[in-house]
Coordinates of C-alpha atoms in Angstrom, one line a residue:
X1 CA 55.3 125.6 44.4
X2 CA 57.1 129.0 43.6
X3 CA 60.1 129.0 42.0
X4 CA 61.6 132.8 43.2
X5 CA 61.8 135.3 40.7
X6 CA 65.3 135.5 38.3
X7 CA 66.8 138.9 40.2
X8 CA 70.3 137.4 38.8
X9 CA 69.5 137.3 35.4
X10 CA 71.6 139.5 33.6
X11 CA 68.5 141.1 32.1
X12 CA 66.0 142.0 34.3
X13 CA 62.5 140.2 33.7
X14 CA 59.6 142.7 33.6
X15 CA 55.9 141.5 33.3
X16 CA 53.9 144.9 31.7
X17 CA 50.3 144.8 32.1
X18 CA 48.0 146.7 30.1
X19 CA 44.1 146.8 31.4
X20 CA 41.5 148.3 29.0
X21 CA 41.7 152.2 28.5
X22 CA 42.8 154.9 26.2
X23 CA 45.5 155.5 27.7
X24 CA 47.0 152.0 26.6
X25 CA 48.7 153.3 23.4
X26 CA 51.3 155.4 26.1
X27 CA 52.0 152.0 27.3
X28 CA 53.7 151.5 23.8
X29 CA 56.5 154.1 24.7
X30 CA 57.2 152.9 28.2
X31 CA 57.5 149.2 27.1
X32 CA 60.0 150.9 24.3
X33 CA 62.2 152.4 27.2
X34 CA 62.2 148.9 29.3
X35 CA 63.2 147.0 26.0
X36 CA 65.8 149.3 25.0
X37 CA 67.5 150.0 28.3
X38 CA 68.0 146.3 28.9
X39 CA 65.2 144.8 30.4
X40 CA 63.3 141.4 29.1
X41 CA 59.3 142.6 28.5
X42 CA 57.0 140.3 28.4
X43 CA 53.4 141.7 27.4
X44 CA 50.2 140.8 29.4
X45 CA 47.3 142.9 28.1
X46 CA 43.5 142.5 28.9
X47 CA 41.1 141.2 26.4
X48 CA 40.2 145.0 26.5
X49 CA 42.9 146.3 25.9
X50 CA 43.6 145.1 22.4
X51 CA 40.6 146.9 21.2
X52 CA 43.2 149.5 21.8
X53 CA 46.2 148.6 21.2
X54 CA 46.3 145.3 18.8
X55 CA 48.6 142.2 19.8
X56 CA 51.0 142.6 16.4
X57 CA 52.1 145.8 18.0
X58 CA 52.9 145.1 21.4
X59 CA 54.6 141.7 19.7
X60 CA 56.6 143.6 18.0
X61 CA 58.1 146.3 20.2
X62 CA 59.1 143.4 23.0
X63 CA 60.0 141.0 20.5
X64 CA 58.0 138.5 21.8
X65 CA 54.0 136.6 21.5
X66 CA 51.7 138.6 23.1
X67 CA 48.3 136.9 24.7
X68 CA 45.5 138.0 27.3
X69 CA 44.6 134.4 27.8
X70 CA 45.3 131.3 29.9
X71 CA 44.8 128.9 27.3
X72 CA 48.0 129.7 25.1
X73 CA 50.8 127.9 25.7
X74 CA 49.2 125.7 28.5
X75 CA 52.2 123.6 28.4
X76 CA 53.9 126.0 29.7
X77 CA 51.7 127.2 32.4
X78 CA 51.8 130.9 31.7
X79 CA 49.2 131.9 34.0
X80 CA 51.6 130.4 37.1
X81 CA 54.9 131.4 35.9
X82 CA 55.1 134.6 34.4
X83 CA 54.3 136.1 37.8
X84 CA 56.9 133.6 39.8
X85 CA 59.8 134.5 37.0
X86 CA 58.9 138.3 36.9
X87 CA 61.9 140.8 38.8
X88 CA 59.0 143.5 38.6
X89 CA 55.1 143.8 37.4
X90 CA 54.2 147.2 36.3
X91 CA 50.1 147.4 35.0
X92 CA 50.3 150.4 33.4
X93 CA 47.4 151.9 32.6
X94 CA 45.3 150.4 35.4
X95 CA 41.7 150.6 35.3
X96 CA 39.6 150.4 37.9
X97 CA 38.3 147.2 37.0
X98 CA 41.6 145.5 37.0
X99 CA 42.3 147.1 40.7
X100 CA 39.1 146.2 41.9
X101 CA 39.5 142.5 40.8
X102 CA 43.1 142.5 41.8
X103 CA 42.3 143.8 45.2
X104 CA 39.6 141.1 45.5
X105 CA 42.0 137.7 44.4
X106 CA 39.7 137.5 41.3
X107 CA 41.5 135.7 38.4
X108 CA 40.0 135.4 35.2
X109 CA 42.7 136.2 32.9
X110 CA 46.2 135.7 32.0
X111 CA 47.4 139.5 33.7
X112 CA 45.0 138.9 36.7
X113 CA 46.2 135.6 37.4
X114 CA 50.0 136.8 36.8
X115 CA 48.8 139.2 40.1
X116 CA 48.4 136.6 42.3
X117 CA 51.4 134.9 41.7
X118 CA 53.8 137.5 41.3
X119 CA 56.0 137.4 44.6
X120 CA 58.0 140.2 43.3
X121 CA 57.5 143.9 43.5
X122 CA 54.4 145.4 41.6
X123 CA 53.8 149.3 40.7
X124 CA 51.0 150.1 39.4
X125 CA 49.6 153.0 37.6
X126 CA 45.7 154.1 37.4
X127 CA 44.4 155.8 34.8
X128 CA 40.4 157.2 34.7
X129 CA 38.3 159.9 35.0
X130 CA 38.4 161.3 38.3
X131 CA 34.7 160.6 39.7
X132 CA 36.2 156.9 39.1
X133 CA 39.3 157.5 40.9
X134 CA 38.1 159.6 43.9
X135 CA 34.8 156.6 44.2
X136 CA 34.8 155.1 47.6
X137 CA 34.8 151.8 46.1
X138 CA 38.2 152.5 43.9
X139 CA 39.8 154.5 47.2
X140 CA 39.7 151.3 49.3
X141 CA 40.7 148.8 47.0
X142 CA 43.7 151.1 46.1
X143 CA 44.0 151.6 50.1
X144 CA 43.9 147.3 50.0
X145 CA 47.0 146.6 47.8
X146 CA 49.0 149.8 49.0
X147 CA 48.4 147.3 52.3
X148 CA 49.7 144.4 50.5
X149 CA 52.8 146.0 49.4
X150 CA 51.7 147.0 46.0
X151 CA 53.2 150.5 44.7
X152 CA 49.9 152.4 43.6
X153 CA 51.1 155.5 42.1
X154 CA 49.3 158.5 42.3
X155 CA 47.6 159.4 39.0
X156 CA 48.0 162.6 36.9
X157 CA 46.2 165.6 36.3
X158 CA 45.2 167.4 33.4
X159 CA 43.5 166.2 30.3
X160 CA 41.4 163.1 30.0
X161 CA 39.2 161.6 27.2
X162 CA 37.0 164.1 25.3
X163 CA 36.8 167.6 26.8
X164 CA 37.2 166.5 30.2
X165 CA 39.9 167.3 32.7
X166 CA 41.1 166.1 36.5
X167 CA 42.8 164.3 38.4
X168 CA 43.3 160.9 36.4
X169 CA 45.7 161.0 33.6
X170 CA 48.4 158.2 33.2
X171 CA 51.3 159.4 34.6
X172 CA 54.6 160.4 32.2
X173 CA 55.5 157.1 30.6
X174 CA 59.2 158.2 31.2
X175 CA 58.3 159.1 34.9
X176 CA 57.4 155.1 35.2
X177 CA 60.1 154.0 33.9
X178 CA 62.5 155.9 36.1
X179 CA 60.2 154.5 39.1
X180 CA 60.4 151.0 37.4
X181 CA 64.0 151.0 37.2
X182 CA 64.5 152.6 40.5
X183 CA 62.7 149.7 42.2
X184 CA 64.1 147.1 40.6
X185 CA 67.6 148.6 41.5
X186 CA 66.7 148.3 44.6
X187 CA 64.8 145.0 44.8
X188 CA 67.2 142.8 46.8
X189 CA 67.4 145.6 49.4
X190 CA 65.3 145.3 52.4
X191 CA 64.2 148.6 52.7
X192 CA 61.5 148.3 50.2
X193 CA 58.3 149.4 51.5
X194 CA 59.9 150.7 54.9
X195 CA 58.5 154.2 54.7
X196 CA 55.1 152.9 53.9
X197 CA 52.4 155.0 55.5
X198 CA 55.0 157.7 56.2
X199 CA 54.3 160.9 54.7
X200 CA 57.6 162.9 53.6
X201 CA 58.1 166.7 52.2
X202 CA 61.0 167.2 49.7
X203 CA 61.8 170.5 48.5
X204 CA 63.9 170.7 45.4
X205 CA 65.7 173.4 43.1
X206 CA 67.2 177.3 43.8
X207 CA 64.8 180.3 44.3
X208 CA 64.9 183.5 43.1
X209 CA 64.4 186.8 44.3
X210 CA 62.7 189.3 41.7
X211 CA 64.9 192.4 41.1
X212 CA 62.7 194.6 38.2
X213 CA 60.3 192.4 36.1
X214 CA 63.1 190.4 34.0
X215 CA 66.2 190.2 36.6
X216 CA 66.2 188.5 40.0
X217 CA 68.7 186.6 42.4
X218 CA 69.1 183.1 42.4
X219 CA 71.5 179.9 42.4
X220 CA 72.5 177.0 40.3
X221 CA 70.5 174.5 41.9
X222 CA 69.0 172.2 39.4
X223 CA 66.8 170.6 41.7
X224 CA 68.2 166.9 40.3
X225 CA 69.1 165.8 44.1
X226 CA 65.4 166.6 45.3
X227 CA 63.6 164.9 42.5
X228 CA 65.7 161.9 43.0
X229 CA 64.8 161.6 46.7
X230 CA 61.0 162.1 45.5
X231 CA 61.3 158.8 43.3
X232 CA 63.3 157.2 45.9
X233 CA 60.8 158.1 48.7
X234 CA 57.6 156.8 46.7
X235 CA 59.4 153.7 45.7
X236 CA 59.8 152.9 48.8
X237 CA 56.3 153.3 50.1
X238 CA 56.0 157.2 51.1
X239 CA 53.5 159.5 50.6
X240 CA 55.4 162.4 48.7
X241 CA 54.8 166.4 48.6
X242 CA 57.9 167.4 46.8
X243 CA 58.1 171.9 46.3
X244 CA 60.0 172.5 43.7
X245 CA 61.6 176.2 43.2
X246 CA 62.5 177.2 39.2
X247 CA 62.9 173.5 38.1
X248 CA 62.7 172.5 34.3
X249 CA 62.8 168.8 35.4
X250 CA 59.3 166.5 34.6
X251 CA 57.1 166.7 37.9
X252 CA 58.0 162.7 39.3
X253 CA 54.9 160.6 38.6
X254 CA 52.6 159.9 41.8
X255 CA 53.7 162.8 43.5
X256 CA 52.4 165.8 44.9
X257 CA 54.3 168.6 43.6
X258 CA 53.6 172.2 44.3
X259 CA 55.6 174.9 42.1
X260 CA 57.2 177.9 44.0
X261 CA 59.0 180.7 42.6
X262 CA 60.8 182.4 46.1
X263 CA 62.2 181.8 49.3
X264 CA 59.1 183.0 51.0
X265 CA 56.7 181.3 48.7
X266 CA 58.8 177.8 49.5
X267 CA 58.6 178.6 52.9
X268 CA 54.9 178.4 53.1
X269 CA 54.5 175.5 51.4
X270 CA 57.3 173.4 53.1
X271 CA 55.6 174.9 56.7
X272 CA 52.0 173.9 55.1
X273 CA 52.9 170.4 53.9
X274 CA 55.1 169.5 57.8
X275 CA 52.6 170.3 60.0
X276 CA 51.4 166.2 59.0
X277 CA 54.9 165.4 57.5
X278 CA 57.0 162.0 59.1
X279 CA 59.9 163.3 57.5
X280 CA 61.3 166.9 55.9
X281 CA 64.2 167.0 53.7
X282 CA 65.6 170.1 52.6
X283 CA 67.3 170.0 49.6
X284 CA 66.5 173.1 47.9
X285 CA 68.7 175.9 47.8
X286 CA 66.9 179.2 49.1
X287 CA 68.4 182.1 48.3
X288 CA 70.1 183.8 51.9
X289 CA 69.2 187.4 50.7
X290 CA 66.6 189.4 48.8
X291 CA 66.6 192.9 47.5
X292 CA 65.4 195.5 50.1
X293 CA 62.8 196.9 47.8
X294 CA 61.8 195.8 44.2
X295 CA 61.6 197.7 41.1
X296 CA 58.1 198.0 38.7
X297 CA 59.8 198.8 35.1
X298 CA 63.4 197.7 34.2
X299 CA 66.0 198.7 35.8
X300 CA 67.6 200.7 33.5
X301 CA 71.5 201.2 32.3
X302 CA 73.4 204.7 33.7
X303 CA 74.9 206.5 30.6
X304 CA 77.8 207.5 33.0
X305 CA 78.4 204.1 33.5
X306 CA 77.6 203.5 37.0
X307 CA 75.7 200.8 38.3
X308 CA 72.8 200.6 40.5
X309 CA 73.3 200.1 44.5
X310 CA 71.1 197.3 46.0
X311 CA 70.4 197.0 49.4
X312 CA 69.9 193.2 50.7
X313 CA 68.1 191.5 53.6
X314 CA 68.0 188.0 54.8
X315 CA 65.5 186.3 54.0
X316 CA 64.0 183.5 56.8
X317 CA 66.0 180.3 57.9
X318 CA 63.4 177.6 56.7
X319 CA 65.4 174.3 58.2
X320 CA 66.4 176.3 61.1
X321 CA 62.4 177.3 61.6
X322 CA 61.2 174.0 61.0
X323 CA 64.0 171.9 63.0
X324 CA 63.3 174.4 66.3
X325 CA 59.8 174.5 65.6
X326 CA 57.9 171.3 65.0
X327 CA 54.8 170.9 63.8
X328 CA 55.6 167.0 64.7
X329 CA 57.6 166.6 67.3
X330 CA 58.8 163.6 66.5
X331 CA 59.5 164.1 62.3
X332 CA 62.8 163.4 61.2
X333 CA 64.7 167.0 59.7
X334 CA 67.1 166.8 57.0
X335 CA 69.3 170.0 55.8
X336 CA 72.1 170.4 53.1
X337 CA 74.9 171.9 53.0
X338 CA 76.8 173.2 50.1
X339 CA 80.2 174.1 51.6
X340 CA 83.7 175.0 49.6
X341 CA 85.7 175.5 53.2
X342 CA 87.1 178.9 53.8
X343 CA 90.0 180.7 55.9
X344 CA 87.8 179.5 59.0
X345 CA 87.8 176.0 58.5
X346 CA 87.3 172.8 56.5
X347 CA 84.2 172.0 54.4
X348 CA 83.3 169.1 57.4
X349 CA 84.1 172.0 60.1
X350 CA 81.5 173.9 59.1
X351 CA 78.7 171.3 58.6
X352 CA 79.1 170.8 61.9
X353 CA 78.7 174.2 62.9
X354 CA 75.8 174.3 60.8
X355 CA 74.1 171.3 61.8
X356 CA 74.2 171.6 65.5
X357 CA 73.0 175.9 64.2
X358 CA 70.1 174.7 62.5
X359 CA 68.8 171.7 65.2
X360 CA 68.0 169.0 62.7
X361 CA 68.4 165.9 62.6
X362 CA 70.7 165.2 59.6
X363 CA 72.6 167.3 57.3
X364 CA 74.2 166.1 53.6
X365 CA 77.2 167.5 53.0
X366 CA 78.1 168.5 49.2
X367 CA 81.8 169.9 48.6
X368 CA 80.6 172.3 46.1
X369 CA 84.3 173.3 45.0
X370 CA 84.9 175.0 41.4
X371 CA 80.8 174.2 41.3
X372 CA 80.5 170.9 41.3
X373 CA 77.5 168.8 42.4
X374 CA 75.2 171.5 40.5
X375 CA 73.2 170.0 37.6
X376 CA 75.1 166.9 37.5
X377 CA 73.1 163.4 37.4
X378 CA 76.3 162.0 39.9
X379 CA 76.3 163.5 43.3
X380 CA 78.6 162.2 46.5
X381 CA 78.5 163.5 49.8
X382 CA 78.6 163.0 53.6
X383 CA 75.6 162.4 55.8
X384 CA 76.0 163.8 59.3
X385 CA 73.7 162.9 62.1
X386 CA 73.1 165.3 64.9
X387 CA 74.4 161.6 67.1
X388 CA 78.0 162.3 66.0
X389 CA 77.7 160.4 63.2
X390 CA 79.1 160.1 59.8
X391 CA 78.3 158.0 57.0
X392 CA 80.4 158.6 53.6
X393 CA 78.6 158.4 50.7
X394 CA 81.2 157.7 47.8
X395 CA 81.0 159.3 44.0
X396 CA 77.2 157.3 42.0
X397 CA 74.0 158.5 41.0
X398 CA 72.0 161.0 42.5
X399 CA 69.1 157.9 43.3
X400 CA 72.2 156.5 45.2
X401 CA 72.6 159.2 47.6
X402 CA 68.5 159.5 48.0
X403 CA 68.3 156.1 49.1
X404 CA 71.1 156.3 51.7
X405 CA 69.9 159.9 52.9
X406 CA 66.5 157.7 53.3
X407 CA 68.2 154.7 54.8
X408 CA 69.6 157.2 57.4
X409 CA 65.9 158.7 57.8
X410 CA 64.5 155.3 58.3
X411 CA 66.2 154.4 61.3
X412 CA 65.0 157.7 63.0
X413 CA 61.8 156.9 62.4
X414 CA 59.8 156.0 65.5
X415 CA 57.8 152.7 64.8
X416 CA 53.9 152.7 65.0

């Protein structure tokens, strides 16, 4: 009989597996994030993975007995309880020997066993050589827990063991952890899972327009508001494609992120990455103009003093382009506004104006007064719908507002 897992504990209680690769020693670093932000770890590695990383040191960064097998502690039926007590499982590395057993119900150790009873939400992060990951065999079990609710995160790219390189790598062990602890902030919700299947686009950050080889225009956008709708997105089920313009930020883990540099180059990716998209949301912050005409060498200083003239032109209206012309006629279209109100009317007044302008769906309005909002972690803001409606988003986190902008992108969804 299950016993419900302990979401009102006053420390969360997180179950981190560790299967059998190299990658188990980044484990280490991520269980040392969970234990000092809070969170109760208990340790469940595979038999193989000790011959990595030995039970004395995964004891004693979670403070607690570490064991791969069933037999310890039978009193207290480990095996059955650690999953129905978890708040969250995260395997991290997964192997694809663990997937494939988990994916098949197989049970022959403490972490496979804690699988099956774990009624709580479980991420978990592969890590292999790609001719392992991109086997048919490991594509459908991962296609056979994605189906059971299971967050599989995408895996890295770059280098593996030896000289090789791919697709593979364990993702960021801080990238996990922000995924970890987004989930579990959201894990009495019920919107976990809902955008499951769904396939979203997310641009992020400010573009610039090259002026002479080391000047150009651009903004302040940090790109913090679309990396936090990337996490929120893939912890609640999506497929993610997030094009980021100039951003310093860590690329999220498990998503597909394509670097851009200007408003054009953004604009062919976000038309590229719609034409299958459920969902585009527009949070980048293209620049409205580019210079006319670039220069080769530096643009140099005038010894009389004078400064150069540059001639501007607009550059294209990607939301406007993409709300008016679907790919999908169906996909959901979100904009952003950053208003500061003017002599023609309030900061709301012209959302409005812009949102029924631009033809999408919803626009998030940011009162970007004295510059505010820009590369802050705390964001508030004012989701308009192109139904008349209005939903207020008081002053929290950044995740915050990406979940509501998500809850609001939910609901416009059409169901399969």
């Amino acid at each position: 009989m299950s016993t419900g897992s302990s979401a009102s504990t006053a420390r969360p209680r997180v179950v981190l597996g560790v299967s059998g690769g190299i990658a188990a020693y980044k484990a280490c670093e991520l269980l040392r994030r969970l234990t000092e932000s809070g969170h109760d770890v208990t340790v469940v590695p595979t038999a193989a993975a000790l011959q990595f990383v030995g039970a004395p040191t995964w004891s004693a960064l979670s403070g607690k007995p570490v064991s791969a097998e069933v037999w310890d502690g039978v009193h207290e039926v480990p095996h059955v309880r650690l999953g129905q007590t978890a708040d969250l499982v995260v395997v991290a590395p997964a192997t694809a020997d663990l997937m494939a057993k988990a994916a098949h119900g197989l049970a022959d150790d403490l972490l496979t066993n804690t699988l099956l009873t774990a009624r709580c939400p479980v991420i978990v992060a592969p890590a292999m050589h790609t001719e392992m990951w991109e086997h048919p065999a490991t594509v459908a079990n991962v296609a056979t827990l994605r189906s059971r609710g299971m967050l599989v995160i995408e895996p890295a790219e770059g280098r593996l063991t030896g000289a090789d390189t791919g697709k593979g790598r364990l993702p960021d062990p801080e990238e996990i952890f922000e995924i970890a602890r987004d989930v579990l902030a959201r894990s009495g919700e019920s919107d976990l899972g809902d955008l499951s299947g769904r396939r979203v686009v997310v641009s992020a950050g400010g573009t610039r327009e090259r002026l002479d080889p080391v000047r150009f225009l651009g903004n302040r956008s940090s790109g913090r508001q679309g990396y936090a709708l990337a996490r929120a997105a893939l912890a609640r089920g999506a497929e993610v494609t997030l094009v980021a313009a100039n951003v310093s930020l860590a690329d999220p883990a498990g998503v597909k992120v394509v670097h851009v540099e200007s408003t054009a180059e953004l604009r062919d990716a976000v038309l590229s990455a719609a034409a299958t998209a459920d969902a585009v949301v527009m949070a980048a912050a293209p620049a409205d103009f580019r210079p006319e005409s670039t220069s080769d060498t530096k643009i140099k200083k005038a010894d009389d003093g004078s400064a150069p003239s540059i001639t501007l032109q607009q550059n294209p209206d990607i939301l406007k382009e993409i709300a008016h012309d679907r790919a999908r006629p169906d996909a959901v279209i979100v904009g952003f506004a950053a208003e500061t109100g003017d002599a023609t009317g309030s900061v709301l007044d012209l959302a409005r104006a812009k949102l029924a302008r631009k033809g999408c769906d919803l626009l998030v309005v940011n009162d970007v007064s004295g510059g505010a909002v820009f590369g802050s972690t705390d964001n508030e803001a004012v989701i308009l719908g192109a139904d008349g409606s209005a939903v207020d988003v008081p002053h929290g986190t950044k995740s915050a507002l990406a979940h509501r902008i998500w809850d609001a992108v939910a609901a416009r969804i059409p169901q399969r």
